mmCIF file of C-alpha atoms in Angstrom:
data_model
loop_
_atom_site.group_PDB
_atom_site.id
_atom_site.type_symbol
_atom_site.label_atom_id
_atom_site.label_comp_id
_atom_site.label_asym_id
_atom_site.label_seq_id
_atom_site.Cartn_x
_atom_site.Cartn_y
_atom_site.Cartn_z
ATOM 1 C CA MET A 1 -6.319 -33.525 -4.012
ATOM 2 C CA GLU A 2 -6.943 -30.956 -1.275
ATOM 3 C CA ARG A 3 -7.974 -27.577 -2.666
ATOM 4 C CA HIS A 4 -6.668 -24.213 -1.482
ATOM 5 C CA THR A 5 -8.555 -22.152 1.076
ATOM 6 C CA THR A 6 -10.531 -19.236 -0.363
ATOM 7 C CA LEU A 7 -10.164 -15.693 0.930
ATOM 8 C CA GLY A 8 -13.665 -15.790 2.415
ATOM 9 C CA GLU A 9 -12.989 -19.077 4.199
ATOM 10 C CA PHE A 10 -9.668 -17.790 5.543
ATOM 11 C CA ILE A 11 -11.291 -14.667 6.987
ATOM 12 C CA ILE A 12 -13.986 -16.718 8.719
ATOM 13 C CA GLN A 13 -11.424 -19.214 10.078
ATOM 14 C CA ASN A 14 -9.376 -16.366 11.522
ATOM 15 C CA GLN A 15 -12.243 -14.219 12.780
ATOM 16 C CA LYS A 16 -11.009 -14.854 16.343
ATOM 17 C CA ASP A 17 -8.036 -12.579 15.560
ATOM 18 C CA PHE A 18 -10.490 -9.737 14.955
ATOM 19 C CA PRO A 19 -12.988 -10.302 17.772
ATOM 20 C CA TYR A 20 -14.625 -6.876 17.893
ATOM 21 C CA ALA A 21 -15.464 -6.788 14.181
ATOM 22 C CA LYS A 22 -18.477 -9.153 14.325
ATOM 23 C CA GLY A 23 -18.226 -10.015 10.638
ATOM 24 C CA GLU A 24 -17.581 -6.450 9.507
ATOM 25 C CA LEU A 25 -14.033 -7.201 8.382
ATOM 26 C CA SER A 26 -15.321 -10.028 6.194
ATOM 27 C CA SER A 27 -17.813 -7.672 4.590
ATOM 28 C CA LEU A 28 -15.226 -4.933 4.027
ATOM 29 C CA LEU A 29 -12.675 -7.269 2.474
ATOM 30 C CA SER A 30 -15.428 -8.821 0.394
ATOM 31 C CA ALA A 31 -16.248 -5.390 -1.033
ATOM 32 C CA ILE A 32 -12.577 -4.654 -1.721
ATOM 33 C CA ARG A 33 -12.195 -8.082 -3.330
ATOM 34 C CA LEU A 34 -15.210 -7.447 -5.583
ATOM 35 C CA ALA A 35 -14.046 -3.981 -6.649
ATOM 36 C CA GLY A 36 -10.567 -5.399 -7.268
ATOM 37 C CA LYS A 37 -11.964 -8.050 -9.601
ATOM 38 C CA MET A 38 -13.864 -5.359 -11.497
ATOM 39 C CA VAL A 39 -10.773 -3.153 -11.816
ATOM 40 C CA ASN A 40 -8.695 -6.164 -12.888
ATOM 41 C CA GLN A 41 -11.185 -6.895 -15.660
ATOM 42 C CA GLU A 42 -11.050 -3.293 -16.889
ATOM 43 C CA ILE A 43 -7.230 -3.272 -16.854
ATOM 44 C CA ASN A 44 -7.105 -6.468 -18.895
ATOM 45 C CA LYS A 45 -9.310 -5.034 -21.626
ATOM 46 C CA ALA A 46 -8.109 -1.416 -21.379
ATOM 47 C CA GLY A 47 -6.574 -1.296 -24.852
ATOM 48 C CA LEU A 48 -9.685 -2.706 -26.531
ATOM 49 C CA ALA A 49 -12.097 -0.566 -24.505
ATOM 50 C CA GLU A 50 -10.163 2.634 -25.252
ATOM 51 C CA ILE A 51 -9.696 3.467 -21.571
ATOM 52 C CA ARG A 52 -5.943 3.825 -21.715
ATOM 53 C CA GLY A 53 -4.256 7.200 -21.741
ATOM 54 C CA LYS A 54 -4.811 10.415 -19.823
ATOM 55 C CA ALA A 55 -8.186 11.779 -18.821
ATOM 56 C CA GLY A 56 -7.098 15.400 -19.246
ATOM 57 C CA LYS A 57 -7.738 16.194 -15.570
ATOM 58 C CA GLU A 58 -5.496 16.647 -12.540
ATOM 59 C CA ASN A 59 -6.102 15.111 -9.122
ATOM 60 C CA VAL A 60 -5.614 16.903 -5.808
ATOM 61 C CA GLN A 61 -1.904 16.039 -5.966
ATOM 62 C CA GLY A 62 -1.517 18.049 -9.184
ATOM 63 C CA GLU A 63 -0.898 14.806 -11.093
ATOM 64 C CA VAL A 64 -2.513 14.175 -14.471
ATOM 65 C CA GLN A 65 -5.075 11.402 -14.026
ATOM 66 C CA ALA A 66 -5.194 8.349 -16.240
ATOM 67 C CA LYS A 67 -8.638 7.276 -17.403
ATOM 68 C CA LEU A 68 -8.292 4.125 -15.324
ATOM 69 C CA ASP A 69 -7.468 6.226 -12.227
ATOM 70 C CA ILE A 70 -10.949 7.709 -12.405
ATOM 71 C CA LEU A 71 -12.610 4.409 -13.269
ATOM 72 C CA ALA A 72 -10.910 2.534 -10.413
ATOM 73 C CA ASN A 73 -11.698 5.320 -7.961
ATOM 74 C CA ASP A 74 -15.397 5.269 -8.886
ATOM 75 C CA MET A 75 -15.572 1.473 -8.675
ATOM 76 C CA PHE A 76 -14.098 1.289 -5.190
ATOM 77 C CA ILE A 77 -16.261 4.147 -3.889
ATOM 78 C CA SER A 78 -19.509 2.696 -5.235
ATOM 79 C CA THR A 79 -18.719 -0.845 -4.077
ATOM 80 C CA LEU A 80 -17.740 0.232 -0.558
ATOM 81 C CA ARG A 81 -20.699 2.621 -0.297
ATOM 82 C CA ASP A 82 -23.050 -0.307 -0.901
ATOM 83 C CA ARG A 83 -21.844 -1.915 2.339
ATOM 84 C CA GLY A 84 -23.087 -0.589 5.657
ATOM 85 C CA ASP A 85 -19.842 -1.240 7.501
ATOM 86 C CA ILE A 86 -17.979 1.981 6.741
ATOM 87 C CA CYS A 87 -18.984 5.550 7.515
ATOM 88 C CA GLY A 88 -16.462 7.344 5.322
ATOM 89 C CA LEU A 89 -13.791 6.983 2.673
ATOM 90 C CA ALA A 90 -10.746 8.999 1.648
ATOM 91 C CA SER A 91 -9.081 8.531 -1.728
ATOM 92 C CA GLU A 92 -5.749 9.711 -3.042
ATOM 93 C CA GLU A 93 -7.678 10.936 -6.083
ATOM 94 C CA LEU A 94 -10.040 13.244 -4.150
ATOM 95 C CA GLU A 95 -9.355 16.486 -2.311
ATOM 96 C CA ASP A 96 -11.607 15.730 0.645
ATOM 97 C CA PHE A 97 -12.999 12.626 2.334
ATOM 98 C CA ILE A 98 -16.477 11.288 1.571
ATOM 99 C CA VAL A 99 -19.096 10.960 4.309
ATOM 100 C CA PHE A 100 -21.387 7.954 3.985
ATOM 101 C CA ASN A 101 -24.507 9.158 5.755
ATOM 102 C CA GLU A 102 -27.225 6.870 4.447
ATOM 103 C CA GLU A 103 -29.308 5.002 7.028
ATOM 104 C CA ARG A 104 -27.359 1.761 6.555
ATOM 105 C CA HIS A 105 -24.133 3.538 7.560
ATOM 106 C CA LYS A 106 -25.564 5.007 10.785
ATOM 107 C CA ASN A 107 -23.846 2.518 13.120
ATOM 108 C CA ALA A 108 -20.714 1.946 11.045
ATOM 109 C CA ASN A 109 -17.393 1.783 12.893
ATOM 110 C CA TYR A 110 -14.811 1.974 10.111
ATOM 111 C CA VAL A 111 -13.221 4.336 7.620
ATOM 112 C CA VAL A 112 -11.249 3.282 4.542
ATOM 113 C CA LEU A 113 -8.361 5.096 2.876
ATOM 114 C CA ILE A 114 -7.440 4.002 -0.617
ATOM 115 C CA ASP A 115 -5.048 4.537 -3.498
ATOM 116 C CA PRO A 116 -7.316 3.130 -6.219
ATOM 117 C CA LEU A 117 -4.636 2.626 -8.869
ATOM 118 C CA ASP A 118 -1.026 2.820 -7.775
ATOM 119 C CA GLY A 119 1.494 3.163 -10.601
ATOM 120 C CA SER A 120 -1.138 4.160 -13.151
ATOM 121 C CA SER A 121 1.501 5.767 -15.409
ATOM 122 C CA ASN A 122 2.529 2.169 -16.209
ATOM 123 C CA ILE A 123 -0.857 1.141 -17.611
ATOM 124 C CA ASP A 124 -0.238 2.177 -21.195
ATOM 125 C CA VAL A 125 2.935 0.082 -21.383
ATOM 126 C CA ASP A 126 1.437 -3.034 -19.739
ATOM 127 C CA ILE A 127 3.511 -2.903 -16.548
ATOM 128 C CA THR A 128 2.177 -4.088 -13.182
ATOM 129 C CA VAL A 129 -0.067 -1.727 -11.211
ATOM 130 C CA GLY A 130 -2.014 -2.125 -7.976
ATOM 131 C CA THR A 131 -4.523 -0.879 -5.405
ATOM 132 C CA ILE A 132 -3.588 -0.037 -1.802
ATOM 133 C CA PHE A 133 -6.084 0.126 1.076
ATOM 134 C CA SER A 134 -6.054 0.912 4.780
ATOM 135 C CA ILE A 135 -8.815 0.456 7.383
ATOM 136 C CA TYR A 136 -9.214 2.282 10.725
ATOM 137 C CA ARG A 137 -11.811 2.294 13.473
ATOM 138 C CA ARG A 138 -13.433 5.703 13.703
ATOM 139 C CA ILE A 139 -12.677 7.827 16.779
ATOM 140 C CA SER A 140 -15.674 10.179 16.488
ATOM 141 C CA PRO A 141 -18.961 9.097 18.146
ATOM 142 C CA ILE A 142 -20.982 6.454 16.297
ATOM 143 C CA GLY A 143 -24.110 7.939 14.758
ATOM 144 C CA THR A 144 -22.461 11.244 13.901
ATOM 145 C CA PRO A 145 -20.838 12.194 10.578
ATOM 146 C CA VAL A 146 -17.163 11.215 10.259
ATOM 147 C CA THR A 147 -14.565 13.921 10.795
ATOM 148 C CA LEU A 148 -11.066 14.586 9.505
ATOM 149 C CA GLU A 149 -9.666 13.175 12.759
ATOM 150 C CA ASP A 150 -11.105 9.762 11.886
ATOM 151 C CA PHE A 151 -8.765 9.627 8.882
ATOM 152 C CA ILE A 152 -5.577 11.333 10.058
ATOM 153 C CA GLN A 153 -4.652 8.699 12.606
ATOM 154 C CA PRO A 154 -1.132 7.288 13.024
ATOM 155 C CA GLY A 155 -0.482 4.047 11.185
ATOM 156 C CA ILE A 156 -0.237 2.075 14.421
ATOM 157 C CA ASN A 157 -4.035 2.461 14.709
ATOM 158 C CA GLN A 158 -4.734 0.523 11.509
ATOM 159 C CA VAL A 159 -6.908 -2.547 11.978
ATOM 160 C CA ALA A 160 -6.270 -3.892 8.480
ATOM 161 C CA ALA A 161 -4.316 -2.980 5.368
ATOM 162 C CA GLY A 162 -3.450 -4.553 2.076
ATOM 163 C CA TYR A 163 -3.039 -4.290 -1.652
ATOM 164 C CA LEU A 164 -4.173 -5.852 -4.886
ATOM 165 C CA ILE A 165 -1.500 -6.388 -7.509
ATOM 166 C CA TYR A 166 -2.544 -6.642 -11.157
ATOM 167 C CA GLY A 167 0.295 -8.400 -12.959
ATOM 168 C CA THR A 168 0.971 -11.749 -14.577
ATOM 169 C CA SER A 169 -1.475 -12.973 -11.968
ATOM 170 C CA THR A 170 -3.778 -10.950 -9.731
ATOM 171 C CA MET A 171 -3.209 -11.180 -5.988
ATOM 172 C CA LEU A 172 -4.748 -9.719 -2.861
ATOM 173 C CA VAL A 173 -2.322 -9.396 0.070
ATOM 174 C CA TYR A 174 -3.549 -8.224 3.466
ATOM 175 C CA THR A 175 -2.921 -8.149 7.198
ATOM 176 C CA THR A 176 -5.032 -7.590 10.296
ATOM 177 C CA GLY A 177 -2.007 -7.642 12.584
ATOM 178 C CA ASN A 178 -1.594 -11.425 12.585
ATOM 179 C CA GLY A 179 0.828 -11.987 9.735
ATOM 180 C CA THR A 180 0.733 -11.022 6.063
ATOM 181 C CA HIS A 181 -1.117 -13.384 3.741
ATOM 182 C CA GLY A 182 -1.436 -13.518 -0.051
ATOM 183 C CA PHE A 183 -4.313 -14.816 -2.168
ATOM 184 C CA THR A 184 -4.128 -15.471 -5.915
ATOM 185 C CA PHE A 185 -7.134 -14.891 -8.176
ATOM 186 C CA ASP A 186 -8.332 -17.847 -10.233
ATOM 187 C CA PRO A 187 -10.176 -16.243 -13.171
ATOM 188 C CA GLY A 188 -11.736 -19.555 -14.179
ATOM 189 C CA ILE A 189 -13.535 -19.873 -10.855
ATOM 190 C CA GLY A 190 -13.688 -16.178 -9.956
ATOM 191 C CA SER A 191 -12.254 -16.606 -6.463
ATOM 192 C CA PHE A 192 -9.107 -15.668 -4.550
ATOM 193 C CA PHE A 193 -7.279 -18.684 -3.086
ATOM 194 C CA LEU A 194 -4.641 -18.707 -0.335
ATOM 195 C CA SER A 195 -1.315 -19.110 -2.121
ATOM 196 C CA HIS A 196 1.161 -17.279 0.117
ATOM 197 C CA PRO A 197 0.408 -17.840 3.828
ATOM 198 C CA ASN A 198 2.552 -15.962 6.344
ATOM 199 C CA MET A 199 4.647 -14.047 3.819
ATOM 200 C CA THR A 200 8.033 -13.158 5.327
ATOM 201 C CA TYR A 201 10.933 -10.919 4.425
ATOM 202 C CA PRO A 202 14.393 -12.431 4.763
ATOM 203 C CA ASN A 203 16.417 -10.559 7.390
ATOM 204 C CA SER A 204 18.671 -9.190 4.661
ATOM 205 C CA GLY A 205 18.277 -8.859 0.904
ATOM 206 C CA ARG A 206 20.287 -8.054 -2.208
ATOM 207 C CA ILE A 207 17.904 -5.732 -4.088
ATOM 208 C CA TYR A 208 17.495 -1.993 -3.746
ATOM 209 C CA SER A 209 14.650 -0.125 -5.441
ATOM 210 C CA VAL A 210 14.949 3.618 -6.023
ATOM 211 C CA ASN A 211 14.522 6.045 -8.903
ATOM 212 C CA GLU A 212 18.210 6.762 -9.448
ATOM 213 C CA GLY A 213 17.329 9.390 -12.039
ATOM 214 C CA ASN A 214 16.707 11.662 -9.034
ATOM 215 C CA TYR A 215 20.104 10.859 -7.476
ATOM 216 C CA VAL A 216 21.351 14.442 -7.712
ATOM 217 C CA HIS A 217 18.394 15.567 -5.562
ATOM 218 C CA PHE A 218 18.818 12.947 -2.805
ATOM 219 C CA PRO A 219 20.075 13.652 0.743
ATOM 220 C CA THR A 220 23.756 12.882 1.311
ATOM 221 C CA GLY A 221 22.933 9.853 3.465
ATOM 222 C CA ILE A 222 20.919 8.229 0.685
ATOM 223 C CA LYS A 223 23.677 8.876 -1.848
ATOM 224 C CA LYS A 224 26.101 7.151 0.529
ATOM 225 C CA PHE A 225 23.764 4.174 0.950
ATOM 226 C CA ILE A 226 23.457 3.762 -2.824
ATOM 227 C CA ARG A 227 27.232 3.889 -3.244
ATOM 228 C CA TRP A 228 27.576 1.360 -0.397
ATOM 229 C CA ALA A 229 25.033 -0.944 -2.116
ATOM 230 C CA GLN A 230 27.048 -0.732 -5.337
ATOM 231 C CA GLU A 231 30.441 -1.485 -3.755
ATOM 232 C CA LEU A 232 32.168 -4.805 -4.341
ATOM 233 C CA ASN A 233 32.228 -6.745 -1.069
ATOM 234 C CA GLU A 234 31.928 -10.510 -1.497
ATOM 235 C CA GLU A 235 31.649 -11.150 2.257
ATOM 236 C CA GLU A 236 28.512 -8.986 2.417
ATOM 237 C CA SER A 237 27.157 -10.145 -0.992
ATOM 238 C CA ARG A 238 27.577 -6.735 -2.557
ATOM 239 C CA PRO A 239 27.046 -5.140 -4.972
ATOM 240 C CA PHE A 240 23.269 -5.335 -4.741
ATOM 241 C CA THR A 241 20.965 -5.602 -7.738
ATOM 242 C CA SER A 242 19.029 -2.466 -8.710
ATOM 243 C CA ARG A 243 15.359 -3.053 -9.600
ATOM 244 C CA TYR A 244 12.819 -0.230 -9.907
ATOM 245 C CA ILE A 245 9.428 -0.540 -11.610
ATOM 246 C CA GLY A 246 7.831 2.777 -10.650
ATOM 247 C CA SER A 247 4.812 1.100 -9.057
ATOM 248 C CA LEU A 248 5.075 0.909 -5.257
ATOM 249 C CA VAL A 249 2.933 -2.227 -5.077
ATOM 250 C CA ALA A 250 5.079 -4.054 -7.642
ATOM 251 C CA ASP A 251 8.410 -3.046 -6.089
ATOM 252 C CA PHE A 252 7.185 -3.846 -2.580
ATOM 253 C CA HIS A 253 5.795 -7.240 -3.627
ATOM 254 C CA ARG A 254 9.005 -8.326 -5.334
ATOM 255 C CA ASN A 255 11.188 -7.162 -2.456
ATOM 256 C CA MET A 256 9.060 -8.991 0.108
ATOM 257 C CA LEU A 257 9.270 -12.243 -1.866
ATOM 258 C CA LEU A 258 12.931 -12.025 -2.892
ATOM 259 C CA GLY A 259 14.476 -9.788 -0.228
ATOM 260 C CA GLY A 260 15.163 -6.135 -0.807
ATOM 261 C CA VAL A 261 14.623 -2.544 0.248
ATOM 262 C CA TYR A 262 12.506 0.232 -1.266
ATOM 263 C CA LEU A 263 13.548 3.884 -1.041
ATOM 264 C CA TYR A 264 11.639 7.073 -1.819
ATOM 265 C CA PRO A 265 13.590 9.813 -0.052
ATOM 266 C CA THR A 266 13.123 13.522 0.304
ATOM 267 C CA GLY A 267 14.871 15.663 -2.283
ATOM 268 C CA THR A 268 15.219 19.148 -3.589
ATOM 269 C CA THR A 269 12.179 18.556 -5.840
ATOM 270 C CA SER A 270 10.200 16.819 -3.043
ATOM 271 C CA PRO A 271 11.342 18.372 0.242
ATOM 272 C CA LYS A 272 8.750 16.437 2.267
ATOM 273 C CA GLY A 273 8.957 13.241 0.245
ATOM 274 C CA LYS A 274 6.753 12.099 -2.632
ATOM 275 C CA LEU A 275 4.632 9.243 -1.300
ATOM 276 C CA ARG A 276 1.423 9.834 0.654
ATOM 277 C CA LEU A 277 1.680 8.879 4.310
ATOM 278 C CA LEU A 278 -1.925 7.737 4.677
ATOM 279 C CA TYR A 279 -2.576 6.099 1.316
ATOM 280 C CA GLU A 280 0.782 4.474 0.618
ATOM 281 C CA CYS A 281 3.338 4.547 3.435
ATOM 282 C CA ASN A 282 1.233 3.445 6.409
ATOM 283 C CA PRO A 283 -0.576 0.479 4.802
ATOM 284 C CA MET A 284 2.640 -0.830 3.250
ATOM 285 C CA ALA A 285 4.471 -0.328 6.540
ATOM 286 C CA PHE A 286 1.823 -2.385 8.376
ATOM 287 C CA LEU A 287 2.202 -5.194 5.836
ATOM 288 C CA ALA A 288 5.996 -5.034 5.990
ATOM 289 C CA GLU A 289 6.169 -5.200 9.786
ATOM 290 C CA GLN A 290 3.742 -8.112 9.870
ATOM 291 C CA ALA A 291 6.010 -9.887 7.373
ATOM 292 C CA GLY A 292 9.080 -9.395 9.555
ATOM 293 C CA GLY A 293 10.362 -6.342 7.706
ATOM 294 C CA LYS A 294 10.788 -2.732 8.722
ATOM 295 C CA ALA A 295 9.396 0.622 7.534
ATOM 296 C CA SER A 296 10.900 3.987 8.395
ATOM 297 C CA ASP A 297 10.879 7.665 7.490
ATOM 298 C CA GLY A 298 14.657 7.554 7.858
ATOM 299 C CA TYR A 299 14.713 8.491 11.516
ATOM 300 C CA GLY A 300 12.076 6.296 13.128
ATOM 301 C CA ARG A 301 9.084 4.013 12.737
ATOM 302 C CA ILE A 302 6.872 5.635 10.117
ATOM 303 C CA MET A 303 3.638 4.234 11.572
ATOM 304 C CA GLU A 304 4.198 6.309 14.705
ATOM 305 C CA ARG A 305 4.043 9.599 12.803
ATOM 306 C CA THR A 306 0.890 11.603 13.525
ATOM 307 C CA PRO A 307 -0.489 13.010 10.260
ATOM 308 C CA SER A 308 -1.617 16.625 10.145
ATOM 309 C CA GLU A 309 -3.411 16.555 6.790
ATOM 310 C CA LEU A 310 -5.186 14.115 4.511
ATOM 311 C CA HIS A 311 -2.649 14.168 1.685
ATOM 312 C CA GLU A 312 0.512 14.526 3.749
ATOM 313 C CA ARG A 313 3.700 13.307 2.085
ATOM 314 C CA ALA A 314 6.625 11.543 3.726
ATOM 315 C CA PRO A 315 9.977 9.939 2.893
ATOM 316 C CA PHE A 316 9.686 6.152 2.895
ATOM 317 C CA TYR A 317 12.177 3.310 3.375
ATOM 318 C CA CYS A 318 10.763 -0.185 3.579
ATOM 319 C CA GLY A 319 11.985 -3.754 3.327
ATOM 320 C CA CYS A 320 14.442 -6.117 4.987
ATOM 321 C CA LYS A 321 15.386 -4.951 8.483
ATOM 322 C CA THR A 322 19.146 -4.977 7.904
ATOM 323 C CA GLU A 323 19.017 -2.637 4.907
ATOM 324 C CA VAL A 324 16.410 -0.269 6.388
ATOM 325 C CA GLU A 325 18.559 0.070 9.512
ATOM 326 C CA LYS A 326 21.588 0.719 7.280
ATOM 327 C CA ILE A 327 19.699 3.545 5.587
ATOM 328 C CA GLU A 328 18.795 5.038 8.971
ATOM 329 C CA TRP A 329 22.437 4.822 10.013
ATOM 330 C CA PHE A 330 23.620 6.689 6.907
ATOM 331 C CA LEU A 331 20.955 9.384 7.317
ATOM 332 C CA ASN A 332 21.813 9.901 10.979
ATOM 333 C CA GLN A 333 25.456 10.464 10.075
ATOM 334 C CA GLU A 334 24.351 13.732 8.461
ATOM 335 C CA ASP A 335 23.210 15.165 11.794
#
């Protein structure tokens, strides 16, 4: 029986799609894969190792950190620092970016932005969480320390992005601009194997994912979309099904496989949106577009937004093209 292709083999086989990397992409993804396996192990034994619960600290976002937030952040930083392929890293958990200035990083071309543990509030109740990452080529001169401008690039400049999802199985899903591909972790062997090649959104779905507890705070256009999704219309297969986990990675993954749309709008409590443009919106948008979906800030392609700060927030609508375009239509009726 023919065995599945491993993640490492797949990267090597498709190196031609990343010609200027010269093996660097393989090394970077290898480091992310290794850190992901370490985080997965810690999540699986969190209750026994007494690393559930809050750490008693707040991150730069003003959010109370879970113990595993800090652990995952440290694991990804240390693992990526050990590779000489990146010159800097920015984390959702840290106020400022980190400069890697050791000798082995002197000629590095890449920076990594990471949300080490997305949906960490779900850990204590054993609900799926994930890690999101984004990779850019630096724009400052090689051999000099990285600058803020290396990180606050528009999403269209990403060279790779992906996520790890820690659920009933552990998967790594990534893109380099040539489709979105998923790899499932086999704990018996310790390797990721290609299980979901060329993942694709259907053109239209029947799931919408939004925290409806914030409905009263939503813009009028989003309220109208939700009411439209709940209307009975057999010709258009409505009403839709509402599914919301509270972990972006989990909601995104389900909607890509089954067909749906994810919404995190602006609101009176989050006038600029809640999700981070660089750590969450842009990498997921890259994956969605490469899977035939669409990602928007409600008025245009979110990956074309130029960030002005490291922890900038944005409204985010992502999923099947038909539903994302419907959301844009409702929002534009407000103007």
